[in-house]
Amino acid sequence: MPVEFLGIAATNDGSETGPRSGAAFDKEYTLRLARAHEDHGWDRVLFAYGSGSPDPAPAAAYIAARLDRLRILLAHRPNVSYPTYAAKTFATLDQISDGRLTVHFITGGNDHEQRREGDTLTKDERYARTREYIRIVKKIWTTHEPFDHEGEHYRFHDFVSDVFPVQQPRPGVSFGGSSPAAYAAGGAEADIYCLWGEPLERTAEQIAAVKAAAAAAGRSDVPRIQVAFRPIIAPTEELAWEKAHRTVDAIRARKERGEATTVRHHRRGAPENTGSQRLISIAEAGERYDRALWTPTAAATGGAGNSNALVGTPETVAQALLDYYDLGVDILSARGYDLLGDAIDFGRHVIPIVREEVAKRDAERAARGPQTLAAVR
């Protein structure tokens, strides 16, 4: 199966290693970064969501109207809008982008962050709401007759949309999480299941959990698997590791100064979400795993989001990514710390290696017959 690459569609040049140089929404930088992804072999970019951050939907529309090929992964939290409204927004964006939209539904793993926008539900209640929300959105995208809905979290009557997606039957649904509740919700509803980069053995365990949840929900298919990393690459191994240590030193320095980028996720002690707890546990158990996985970047941020690194030459990092592909991961998410420069370098030096090797693997498996290919994937 062809591999896909997901980058980041940041609206400014700030990262964990340095403050932004301008406004929170710098439209020239946003376009330059997105164009760098399109021009250097990436398939799609993520427009992330934060309580105080620029709204990702109009930012995504801005990019979609200016670029021809780059696909969009739009993050959305169900607490911020009613599903009838959101479904129309998504369908309109799919029209603007000529069918290049996937929606990533975020349940929310931190009570403090959720309450910033008035969401007071418990974590389990949020998962139940997200599951109901996704089902409603899917129905609105595919139903041309008015319908009623009487659910636990949403009630409406005689609704029908007048705007429908370009993609048929609907855009893709992306979902992430590492708790049993997340596996159950995403296993039932997601087309793409997103994981943060962990050691190979633990990633395999998570993939098995997602597949089991999909089977328990009565699905005959399973979600595609996406895994996210922070690549740190350089022409030699020595230079890559020097760069890695400079990177983590910069993250720690910003954290010591209390700068917002590194502390906003877990302002009140240890993280509440299972994914971040897993990253911290992995970091406490060791710094290096498998071929290139390095955990101090995750430890330095308190497990805040996608934060485990892959360190090495482009060839080393490419081979590490192929190890995950061989587990059944076919969407590889990567984001450097110099957002623009790293997107270009990764696109030039890593993506071509991975694509070439995936093509070889798939050709060899196809030559051995469809049963072999099915067994591996």
PDB file of N, CA and C in Angstrom, residues 2-3 9 26 55 58 76 132 155 166 174 243 265 271 299 321 335 342 346 348 356 372:
ATOM      1  N   PRO A   2       0.598   2.237  -0.849  1.00  0.00           N
ATOM      2  CA  PRO A   2       1.427   3.442  -0.868  1.00  0.00           C
ATOM      3  C   PRO A   2       1.440   4.142   0.493  1.00  0.00           C
ATOM      4  N   VAL A   3       2.585   4.693   0.839  1.00  0.00           N
ATOM      5  CA  VAL A   3       2.732   5.396   2.097  1.00  0.00           C
ATOM      6  C   VAL A   3       2.380   6.867   1.890  1.00  0.00           C
ATOM      7  N   ALA A   9       0.731  22.379   9.339  1.00  0.00           N
ATOM      8  CA  ALA A   9       0.354  23.646   8.711  1.00  0.00           C
ATOM      9  C   ALA A   9       0.314  24.736   9.779  1.00  0.00           C
ATOM     10  N   ASP A  26       0.165  34.481  10.858  1.00  0.00           N
ATOM     11  CA  ASP A  26       1.020  35.137   9.876  1.00  0.00           C
ATOM     12  C   ASP A  26       0.698  34.487   8.534  1.00  0.00           C
ATOM     13  N   ASP A  55      -8.203  30.147  14.392  1.00  0.00           N
ATOM     14  CA  ASP A  55      -9.177  29.140  13.979  1.00  0.00           C
ATOM     15  C   ASP A  55      -8.626  28.382  12.777  1.00  0.00           C
ATOM     16  N   PRO A  58     -10.767  28.523   8.745  1.00  0.00           N
ATOM     17  CA  PRO A  58     -10.483  29.543   7.720  1.00  0.00           C
ATOM     18  C   PRO A  58      -9.029  29.554   7.275  1.00  0.00           C
ATOM     19  N   HIS A  76     -10.572  19.351  14.845  1.00  0.00           N
ATOM     20  CA  HIS A  76     -11.822  19.951  15.324  1.00  0.00           C
ATOM     21  C   HIS A  76     -12.206  19.342  16.668  1.00  0.00           C
ATOM     22  N   GLU A 132     -20.921  10.340  19.279  1.00  0.00           N
ATOM     23  CA  GLU A 132     -22.221  10.775  18.777  1.00  0.00           C
ATOM     24  C   GLU A 132     -22.050  11.865  17.718  1.00  0.00           C
ATOM     25  N   ARG A 155     -29.724  17.180  20.231  1.00  0.00           N
ATOM     26  CA  ARG A 155     -31.110  17.008  19.800  1.00  0.00           C
ATOM     27  C   ARG A 155     -31.428  18.080  18.760  1.00  0.00           C
ATOM     28  N   VAL A 166     -17.429  17.243  -1.816  1.00  0.00           N
ATOM     29  CA  VAL A 166     -17.044  16.750  -3.133  1.00  0.00           C
ATOM     30  C   VAL A 166     -16.784  15.249  -3.060  1.00  0.00           C
ATOM     31  N   SER A 174     -10.615  11.188  10.943  1.00  0.00           N
ATOM     32  CA  SER A 174      -9.388  10.845  11.660  1.00  0.00           C
ATOM     33  C   SER A 174      -9.636  11.004  13.150  1.00  0.00           C
ATOM     34  N   LYS A 243      22.852  17.959  16.971  1.00  0.00           N
ATOM     35  CA  LYS A 243      21.637  18.743  16.736  1.00  0.00           C
ATOM     36  C   LYS A 243      20.537  18.345  17.716  1.00  0.00           C
ATOM     37  N   HIS A 265       0.177  22.994  27.743  1.00  0.00           N
ATOM     38  CA  HIS A 265      -0.634  21.784  27.746  1.00  0.00           C
ATOM     39  C   HIS A 265      -0.878  21.233  29.149  1.00  0.00           C
ATOM     40  N   PRO A 271       0.286  15.260  33.196  1.00  0.00           N
ATOM     41  CA  PRO A 271      -0.757  15.198  32.167  1.00  0.00           C
ATOM     42  C   PRO A 271      -1.863  14.232  32.537  1.00  0.00           C
ATOM     43  N   ALA A 299      10.309  13.997  27.164  1.00  0.00           N
ATOM     44  CA  ALA A 299      10.468  14.248  28.593  1.00  0.00           C
ATOM     45  C   ALA A 299      10.552  15.739  28.882  1.00  0.00           C
ATOM     46  N   LEU A 321      11.474   4.779   9.881  1.00  0.00           N
ATOM     47  CA  LEU A 321      10.086   4.926   9.445  1.00  0.00           C
ATOM     48  C   LEU A 321       9.595   3.671   8.731  1.00  0.00           C
ATOM     49  N   ARG A 335       7.219  16.334  11.989  1.00  0.00           N
ATOM     50  CA  ARG A 335       7.286  17.785  12.176  1.00  0.00           C
ATOM     51  C   ARG A 335       8.582  18.110  12.884  1.00  0.00           C
ATOM     52  N   ASP A 342      12.995  22.324   8.235  1.00  0.00           N
ATOM     53  CA  ASP A 342      12.933  20.877   8.421  1.00  0.00           C
ATOM     54  C   ASP A 342      11.941  20.223   7.458  1.00  0.00           C
ATOM     55  N   PHE A 346      13.369  17.317   5.159  1.00  0.00           N
ATOM     56  CA  PHE A 346      12.742  16.001   5.259  1.00  0.00           C
ATOM     57  C   PHE A 346      12.158  15.594   3.916  1.00  0.00           C
ATOM     58  N   ARG A 348      13.098  16.603   0.937  1.00  0.00           N
ATOM     59  CA  ARG A 348      14.162  16.355  -0.048  1.00  0.00           C
ATOM     60  C   ARG A 348      14.915  15.055   0.211  1.00  0.00           C
ATOM     61  N   GLU A 356      10.652   4.993  -2.197  1.00  0.00           N
ATOM     62  CA  GLU A 356      11.314   4.005  -3.039  1.00  0.00           C
ATOM     63  C   GLU A 356      11.318   2.631  -2.377  1.00  0.00           C
ATOM     64  N   THR A 372      -0.123 -13.193   0.552  1.00  0.00           N
ATOM     65  CA  THR A 372       1.030 -12.697   1.294  1.00  0.00           C
ATOM     66  C   THR A 372       0.853 -11.233   1.643  1.00  0.00           C
TER      67      THR A 372
END
